Coordinates of C-alpha atoms in Angstrom, one line a residue:
M17 CA 31.9 -15.9 74.0
T18 CA 29.4 -17.0 71.3
P19 CA 30.1 -16.0 67.7
V20 CA 27.1 -13.6 67.8
R21 CA 28.3 -11.8 70.9
R22 CA 31.9 -11.7 69.5
F23 CA 30.5 -10.2 66.3
A24 CA 28.5 -7.6 68.3
A25 CA 31.5 -6.7 70.5
D26 CA 33.7 -6.3 67.5
G27 CA 31.1 -4.1 65.8
V28 CA 30.8 -1.9 68.9
E29 CA 34.6 -1.6 69.1
R30 CA 34.9 -0.6 65.5
I31 CA 32.3 2.1 66.0
R32 CA 34.1 3.3 69.1
Q33 CA 37.4 3.5 67.3
R34 CA 35.8 5.3 64.4
I35 CA 34.3 7.8 66.7
L36 CA 37.5 8.3 68.7
G37 CA 39.4 8.7 65.4
S38 CA 37.0 11.3 64.0
P39 CA 38.4 14.8 63.4
I40 CA 38.1 17.0 66.4
F41 CA 35.8 19.5 64.7
L42 CA 33.2 16.8 64.4
W43 CA 33.3 16.2 68.2
V44 CA 33.0 20.0 68.8
L45 CA 30.1 20.3 66.3
G46 CA 28.4 17.3 67.9
V47 CA 28.6 19.1 71.3
Y48 CA 27.3 22.3 69.7
A49 CA 24.4 20.4 68.1
A50 CA 23.4 18.9 71.4
T51 CA 23.4 22.2 73.2
R52 CA 21.3 23.9 70.4
I53 CA 18.8 21.0 70.6
W54 CA 18.6 21.7 74.4
G55 CA 18.1 25.4 73.6
W56 CA 15.3 24.5 71.2
V57 CA 13.6 22.4 74.0
V58 CA 13.9 25.2 76.5
F59 CA 12.4 27.9 74.1
S60 CA 9.7 25.5 73.0
L61 CA 8.6 24.6 76.5
V62 CA 8.6 28.2 77.7
G63 CA 7.0 29.6 74.5
R64 CA 4.0 27.3 75.1
Q65 CA 3.5 29.0 78.5
Q66 CA 3.5 32.5 77.0
Q67 CA 0.4 34.5 77.5
S68 CA -0.7 37.8 75.9
S69 CA 2.4 40.0 75.1
P70 CA 3.3 42.8 72.7
W71 CA 4.1 40.1 70.1
G72 CA 1.1 37.9 70.3
S73 CA -2.1 37.0 72.2
G74 CA -1.1 33.6 73.5
P75 CA 1.3 30.7 73.3
M76 CA 4.1 31.0 70.7
S77 CA 5.8 28.5 68.4
Y78 CA 9.6 28.2 68.6
L79 CA 10.2 30.6 65.7
Q80 CA 7.8 33.1 67.0
F81 CA 9.2 33.0 70.5
I82 CA 12.9 33.5 69.5
A83 CA 12.0 36.6 67.4
I84 CA 10.7 38.8 70.2
W85 CA 12.4 41.6 72.3
D86 CA 15.3 43.2 70.4
G87 CA 14.7 40.8 67.5
D88 CA 12.0 43.3 66.5
W89 CA 14.6 46.1 66.2
Y90 CA 16.9 43.9 64.1
R91 CA 13.9 42.9 61.9
H92 CA 13.1 46.6 61.4
I93 CA 16.7 47.3 60.4
A94 CA 16.8 44.3 58.0
Q95 CA 13.6 45.4 56.3
A96 CA 13.9 49.3 56.4
G97 CA 17.4 50.2 57.3
Y98 CA 18.4 53.1 59.5
P99 CA 16.7 56.5 59.7
S100 CA 18.5 59.6 58.4
T101 CA 16.7 61.7 61.1
L102 CA 16.8 60.9 64.7
P103 CA 13.3 60.7 66.4
V104 CA 12.9 63.0 69.4
D105 CA 10.4 63.2 72.2
L106 CA 8.4 66.2 73.4
S107 CA 11.3 67.4 75.5
G108 CA 13.6 67.3 72.5
S109 CA 15.7 64.3 73.7
V110 CA 16.5 61.6 71.2
D111 CA 14.0 58.7 71.4
Q112 CA 14.8 55.0 71.1
N113 CA 15.7 54.1 67.5
P114 CA 17.6 51.6 65.4
W115 CA 21.0 53.4 65.6
A116 CA 21.6 51.7 68.9
F117 CA 22.0 48.4 67.0
Y118 CA 25.1 47.5 65.0
P119 CA 24.6 46.7 61.3
L120 CA 26.5 43.6 60.4
F121 CA 23.9 41.0 61.7
P122 CA 20.7 42.6 60.4
M123 CA 22.3 43.4 57.0
T124 CA 23.5 39.8 56.7
V125 CA 20.1 38.4 57.5
S126 CA 18.5 40.8 55.1
G127 CA 20.7 39.5 52.3
L128 CA 19.8 35.9 53.2
M129 CA 16.1 36.8 53.3
R130 CA 16.2 38.3 49.8
V131 CA 18.1 35.3 48.4
T132 CA 16.1 32.5 50.0
G133 CA 12.7 34.1 50.7
L134 CA 12.9 32.9 54.3
S135 CA 11.0 34.8 57.1
W136 CA 12.9 37.0 59.6
P137 CA 12.8 34.5 62.5
A138 CA 13.9 31.6 60.2
A139 CA 16.7 33.6 58.5
G140 CA 17.9 35.3 61.7
G141 CA 17.9 32.0 63.6
L142 CA 19.8 30.3 60.8
V143 CA 22.5 32.9 60.7
S144 CA 22.9 32.8 64.5
I145 CA 23.1 29.0 64.6
A146 CA 25.7 29.0 61.7
C147 CA 27.8 31.7 63.5
G148 CA 27.6 29.7 66.7
A149 CA 28.8 26.5 64.9
V150 CA 31.9 28.4 63.6
A151 CA 32.3 29.9 67.1
S152 CA 32.3 26.5 68.8
I153 CA 35.3 25.3 66.7
L154 CA 37.1 28.6 67.4
L155 CA 36.3 28.1 71.1
Y156 CA 38.0 24.7 71.1
G157 CA 41.1 26.1 69.4
F158 CA 41.1 29.1 71.8
F159 CA 40.9 27.0 75.0
T160 CA 43.6 24.6 73.7
S161 CA 45.9 27.5 72.9
A162 CA 45.2 29.6 75.9
R163 CA 46.1 27.0 78.5
A164 CA 49.2 26.0 76.5
V165 CA 50.4 29.6 76.4
A166 CA 49.5 30.3 80.0
S167 CA 51.5 27.3 81.2
R168 CA 54.6 28.8 79.6
S169 CA 56.7 31.7 81.0
E170 CA 55.3 35.1 80.0
D171 CA 58.6 36.9 80.4
A172 CA 58.8 37.5 76.7
G173 CA 55.1 38.2 76.3
G174 CA 53.5 34.8 76.4
E175 CA 52.8 34.0 72.8
Q176 CA 54.6 33.3 69.5
Y177 CA 53.6 34.0 65.9
V178 CA 51.6 31.2 64.4
S179 CA 50.8 31.1 60.7
P180 CA 47.1 31.0 59.5
R181 CA 47.7 27.5 58.2
R182 CA 48.8 26.3 61.7
I183 CA 46.0 28.1 63.3
L184 CA 43.5 26.3 61.1
H185 CA 45.2 23.0 61.9
G186 CA 45.0 23.8 65.6
L187 CA 41.2 24.2 65.3
G188 CA 40.9 20.5 64.9
L189 CA 40.6 20.1 61.2
K190 CA 42.8 17.0 61.6
Q191 CA 43.1 14.6 64.5
P192 CA 46.5 15.2 66.2
G193 CA 48.5 12.4 67.6
R194 CA 47.8 13.4 71.2
G195 CA 44.0 13.0 70.6
I196 CA 41.3 15.3 71.9
D197 CA 42.1 18.0 74.4
R198 CA 39.5 17.0 77.0
F199 CA 40.0 20.2 79.0
A200 CA 39.3 22.3 75.9
L201 CA 36.2 20.2 75.1
W202 CA 34.8 20.6 78.6
S203 CA 35.4 24.3 78.5
T204 CA 33.8 24.6 75.1
A205 CA 30.8 22.6 76.3
L206 CA 30.4 24.9 79.4
V207 CA 30.4 28.0 77.3
L208 CA 27.8 26.5 74.9
L209 CA 25.6 25.4 77.8
N210 CA 25.9 28.5 80.0
P211 CA 22.6 29.9 81.2
I212 CA 22.5 32.7 78.6
A213 CA 23.7 30.4 75.7
P214 CA 20.2 30.3 74.2
I215 CA 21.0 33.7 72.8
L216 CA 23.2 31.9 70.3
Q217 CA 20.2 30.7 68.4
V218 CA 17.9 33.7 68.3
P219 CA 17.9 36.6 65.8
Y220 CA 20.2 38.7 67.9
A221 CA 23.7 39.9 67.0
E222 CA 25.3 38.1 69.9
S223 CA 26.1 34.9 68.1
M224 CA 27.8 36.7 65.2
N225 CA 29.8 38.9 67.5
F226 CA 30.7 35.9 69.6
M227 CA 32.1 34.2 66.5
F228 CA 34.3 37.1 65.5
L229 CA 35.4 37.8 69.1
A230 CA 36.4 34.1 69.6
G231 CA 38.4 34.3 66.3
F232 CA 40.0 37.5 67.4
L233 CA 41.0 36.2 70.9
L234 CA 42.3 32.9 69.3
A235 CA 44.5 34.9 66.9
L236 CA 45.7 37.1 69.7
V237 CA 46.7 34.1 71.8
R238 CA 48.5 32.6 68.8
G239 CA 50.3 35.8 68.1
N240 CA 49.0 36.5 64.6
L241 CA 48.4 40.3 64.5
V242 CA 47.4 40.3 60.9
I243 CA 44.4 38.0 61.6
C244 CA 43.7 40.1 64.7
S245 CA 43.5 43.2 62.6
L246 CA 41.3 41.7 59.9
V247 CA 38.8 40.2 62.4
L248 CA 38.7 43.5 64.4
I249 CA 36.5 45.1 61.6
P250 CA 33.5 42.7 61.8
T251 CA 34.0 42.4 65.5
C252 CA 33.5 46.1 66.0
L253 CA 30.6 46.3 63.5
S254 CA 28.5 43.5 65.0
R255 CA 28.4 44.6 68.7
P256 CA 29.8 47.5 70.8
V257 CA 32.9 45.8 72.0
G258 CA 35.5 47.9 70.3
V259 CA 36.3 50.1 73.2
P260 CA 37.3 47.3 75.6
V261 CA 39.1 45.5 72.8
A262 CA 41.2 48.7 72.1
A263 CA 41.9 49.1 75.8
A264 CA 43.0 45.5 76.2
L265 CA 45.3 45.8 73.2
G266 CA 46.7 49.1 74.5
F267 CA 47.6 47.5 77.8
W268 CA 49.1 44.5 75.9
W269 CA 51.3 46.8 73.9
L270 CA 52.4 48.7 77.1
T271 CA 53.3 45.3 78.7
R272 CA 55.3 44.3 75.6
F273 CA 57.1 47.6 75.6
V274 CA 58.0 47.5 79.3
L275 CA 59.3 43.9 78.9
A276 CA 61.3 44.9 75.8
Y277 CA 62.7 48.0 77.6
R278 CA 63.8 45.9 80.6
E279 CA 65.6 43.4 78.3
R280 CA 67.8 46.1 76.8
S281 CA 69.6 47.0 80.1
S282 CA 72.9 47.3 78.2
T283 CA 71.5 50.2 76.2
E284 CA 70.8 53.6 77.8
G285 CA 68.8 56.7 77.2
F286 CA 66.8 57.4 74.1
A287 CA 68.4 54.5 72.1
R288 CA 67.0 52.1 74.6
F289 CA 63.5 53.6 74.4
A290 CA 63.6 53.8 70.6
A291 CA 64.8 50.1 70.2
S292 CA 62.0 48.9 72.6
F293 CA 59.4 51.0 70.7
R294 CA 60.5 49.6 67.3
R295 CA 60.3 46.1 68.6
T296 CA 56.7 46.6 69.9
A297 CA 55.4 49.1 67.4
R298 CA 53.2 46.5 65.6
Y299 CA 51.3 45.9 68.8
L300 CA 50.7 49.6 69.2
G301 CA 49.5 49.7 65.6
V302 CA 46.9 47.1 66.2
A303 CA 45.7 48.9 69.3
L304 CA 45.3 52.1 67.4
F305 CA 43.5 50.3 64.6
A306 CA 41.1 48.9 67.2
C307 CA 40.4 52.5 68.3
V308 CA 39.5 53.4 64.7
C309 CA 37.2 50.3 64.5
A310 CA 35.6 51.2 67.8
L311 CA 34.7 54.7 66.5
A312 CA 33.5 53.5 63.1
W313 CA 29.9 52.9 63.9
P314 CA 29.4 56.2 65.9
G315 CA 31.2 57.9 63.0
I316 CA 28.8 56.3 60.5
A317 CA 25.8 57.4 62.6
W318 CA 27.2 61.0 62.7
I319 CA 27.6 61.1 58.9
A320 CA 24.2 59.6 58.2
T321 CA 22.2 61.8 60.6
G322 CA 24.3 64.9 60.8
R323 CA 24.5 64.7 64.6
Y324 CA 27.9 63.9 66.2
D325 CA 26.2 62.4 69.2
A326 CA 23.7 60.3 67.2
Y327 CA 24.9 56.9 68.6
T328 CA 25.5 57.9 72.2
S329 CA 22.3 59.9 72.4
T330 CA 20.4 56.9 71.1
E331 CA 22.1 54.5 73.5
T332 CA 21.2 56.7 76.5
A333 CA 17.6 57.0 75.3
W334 CA 17.0 53.5 76.8
R335 CA 18.1 54.6 80.3
G336 CA 16.3 58.0 80.2
E337 CA 19.3 60.0 81.3
H338 CA 22.7 61.2 80.2
L339 CA 25.7 59.0 80.5
L340 CA 27.1 59.1 84.0
P341 CA 30.1 56.7 84.4
V342 CA 29.8 54.3 87.3
Q343 CA 27.0 56.2 88.9
P344 CA 24.2 53.8 87.7
W345 CA 25.9 50.9 89.4
I346 CA 25.9 52.8 92.7
D347 CA 22.3 53.9 92.2
Q348 CA 21.1 50.4 91.4
S349 CA 23.0 48.9 94.3
L350 CA 21.2 51.3 96.6
N351 CA 17.9 50.4 94.9
Y352 CA 18.4 46.6 95.3
F353 CA 20.3 46.4 98.6
G354 CA 19.7 49.7 100.4
A355 CA 22.5 51.4 102.3
P356 CA 24.9 48.4 102.2
G357 CA 24.6 48.4 98.3
P358 CA 27.8 50.3 97.5
L359 CA 29.8 48.2 99.9
I360 CA 28.4 45.0 98.3
L361 CA 29.3 46.4 94.9
L362 CA 32.9 47.1 96.2
I363 CA 33.2 43.6 97.6
L364 CA 32.1 42.1 94.2
V365 CA 34.7 44.2 92.4
L366 CA 37.4 43.2 94.8
G367 CA 36.3 39.5 94.6
F368 CA 36.6 39.7 90.8
L369 CA 40.2 41.1 91.1
W370 CA 41.0 38.3 93.6
V371 CA 39.7 35.6 91.3
M372 CA 41.7 37.1 88.3
H373 CA 44.9 36.8 90.4
S374 CA 44.2 33.2 91.5
R375 CA 46.5 30.4 90.5
V376 CA 43.8 28.6 88.4
V377 CA 43.3 31.8 86.3
L378 CA 47.0 32.4 85.9
T379 CA 47.6 28.9 84.7
T380 CA 44.7 28.7 82.2
L381 CA 44.5 32.2 80.7
P382 CA 47.5 34.1 79.3
R383 CA 48.1 37.7 80.2
N384 CA 46.6 39.2 77.1
I385 CA 43.4 37.3 77.6
R386 CA 43.2 38.4 81.2
Y387 CA 43.6 42.0 80.0
W388 CA 40.6 41.4 77.8
C389 CA 38.5 40.3 80.8
Y390 CA 39.7 43.2 82.9
A391 CA 39.0 45.7 80.1
Y392 CA 35.5 44.3 79.3
V393 CA 34.4 44.2 82.9
T394 CA 35.8 47.7 83.5
Y395 CA 33.9 48.9 80.4
L396 CA 30.6 47.5 81.8
L397 CA 31.3 49.2 85.2
I398 CA 31.9 52.6 83.5
F399 CA 29.2 52.7 80.8
L400 CA 26.5 50.1 81.5
F401 CA 23.3 50.8 83.2
P402 CA 22.9 47.6 85.2
Q403 CA 19.6 45.8 84.8
S404 CA 18.3 42.3 83.8
S405 CA 20.2 42.5 80.4
T406 CA 23.5 42.5 82.3
F407 CA 23.5 38.7 82.3
R408 CA 23.5 38.6 78.5
L409 CA 26.2 41.2 78.3
L410 CA 28.6 38.9 80.3
L411 CA 28.9 36.5 77.3
P412 CA 32.1 38.1 76.0
V413 CA 34.0 37.1 79.2
F414 CA 33.6 33.4 78.1
P415 CA 37.4 32.8 78.6
L416 CA 36.6 32.5 82.4
A417 CA 35.0 29.1 81.7
A418 CA 38.5 27.7 81.4
P419 CA 39.6 28.3 85.1
L420 CA 36.1 27.2 86.2
V421 CA 36.6 23.9 84.5
A422 CA 40.2 23.6 85.6
L423 CA 39.2 23.8 89.3
S424 CA 38.9 20.1 89.3
E425 CA 39.6 17.2 86.9
S426 CA 36.8 15.2 88.4
R427 CA 34.2 14.2 85.8
A428 CA 31.5 14.4 88.4
Y429 CA 32.4 18.1 89.1
R430 CA 32.6 19.0 85.4
A431 CA 29.3 17.1 84.6
T432 CA 27.7 19.0 87.5
L433 CA 28.8 22.3 86.0
L434 CA 27.2 21.4 82.7
I435 CA 24.0 20.2 84.2
G436 CA 23.7 23.3 86.4
A437 CA 24.4 25.5 83.4
A438 CA 21.8 23.7 81.3
L439 CA 19.2 24.1 84.1
G440 CA 20.1 27.7 84.3
Q441 CA 18.9 28.2 80.8
L442 CA 15.4 27.3 82.0
I443 CA 15.7 30.0 84.6
W444 CA 17.0 32.7 82.2
V445 CA 14.5 31.9 79.4
G446 CA 11.6 31.4 81.8
W447 CA 12.3 34.5 83.9
L448 CA 13.6 37.0 81.4
W449 CA 12.8 35.9 77.8
H450 CA 9.3 35.0 78.8
W451 CA 7.1 38.1 78.8
K452 CA 5.0 38.8 81.9
E453 CA 3.8 42.3 82.4
L454 CA 4.9 44.0 85.6
P455 CA 2.4 46.0 87.8
S456 CA 4.1 49.2 86.5
G457 CA 3.9 48.0 82.9
G458 CA 6.5 46.4 80.7
D459 CA 8.8 43.6 81.7
Y460 CA 12.4 43.1 82.5
P461 CA 14.4 42.7 79.2
P462 CA 16.6 39.7 78.7

């Protein structure tokens, strides 16, 4: 080898070693940056194809394009706040209004706008991208911890208390001796590239809620209930996820209680019950606190407007009918698939249950995280009016990326997942974010 080639090879090797020896968080942020650049490409390409819409008369720039749809509602809240009187239509029913949108994101962006003078699209996009960056690091820590916990016996509950310092260390602030957890990095990349991931860079509350939810689930896996409780507050004030969070924590407490009760077989009667309850009371306390957090925003709306149903009436204004649990799913299945619709819906539900009991899920997601997935999907089945926005609302079940990645260790398989997810963004943005008026008026919302 000539001296020049040897020098070049040595230089390449030094760069390679430096990259491999970099802190994990730099790797994760690098992946995040690449996915957001791709999101920018997708929005820019589709925005140039936009024709006349409620937000413009022709093609849109990137910042203009990301600020449409519900971004308009968040902008109104950031600039004017919430009304003290609910608007009503001619029939006396509550009309669409800002109370359907949670306050933490628009208030944060409003503060940034006042301090920096940035426009709504720029400030909102910047907050979303910053939250997504933090969320990406939390994701890596979550996937690393979740598989480690799931691989252990869950007879005692499946997790152990980990101090905040160790949690921060586990996020990749320092390169551990074992190197990068490639499974966690692949899983993180899949979440950040999934077809609805462009939502993480638009002026919507999803990115902020995603950050807090990832932090909450990481703390839950690592057994730190103090951090869980602290993160619950912003989690429940950024998006309506408080009810399924409370349900998951309630089932988690019940599981802990039953396990503790079985362990005390030598004690009988009330003493056995009381001892088991004392041992698990802190889990019940966090579940009850989650209930309070879930009711906080509806309570604030009640106080501000004088109507106890201010929030729920506003939410149902979008569907044009009162809340009927589960019924909208049956009706929509009939609309889309005809008579076989309810059967198809039942098969999908049973398929989800089968997947959740598969070996790959059991070995990658601990019990408390599976409870979260069950609770959130059940919440959607009970309260959601299924429509095109349903795809976006599936983001909180991001833990399911782990078993999807774990199906095969083949790089080709995992690379195919990422490529397919990235191409899916073109479909989601091109089909749903892009406005094209329907014959009946309006368009399907993203």
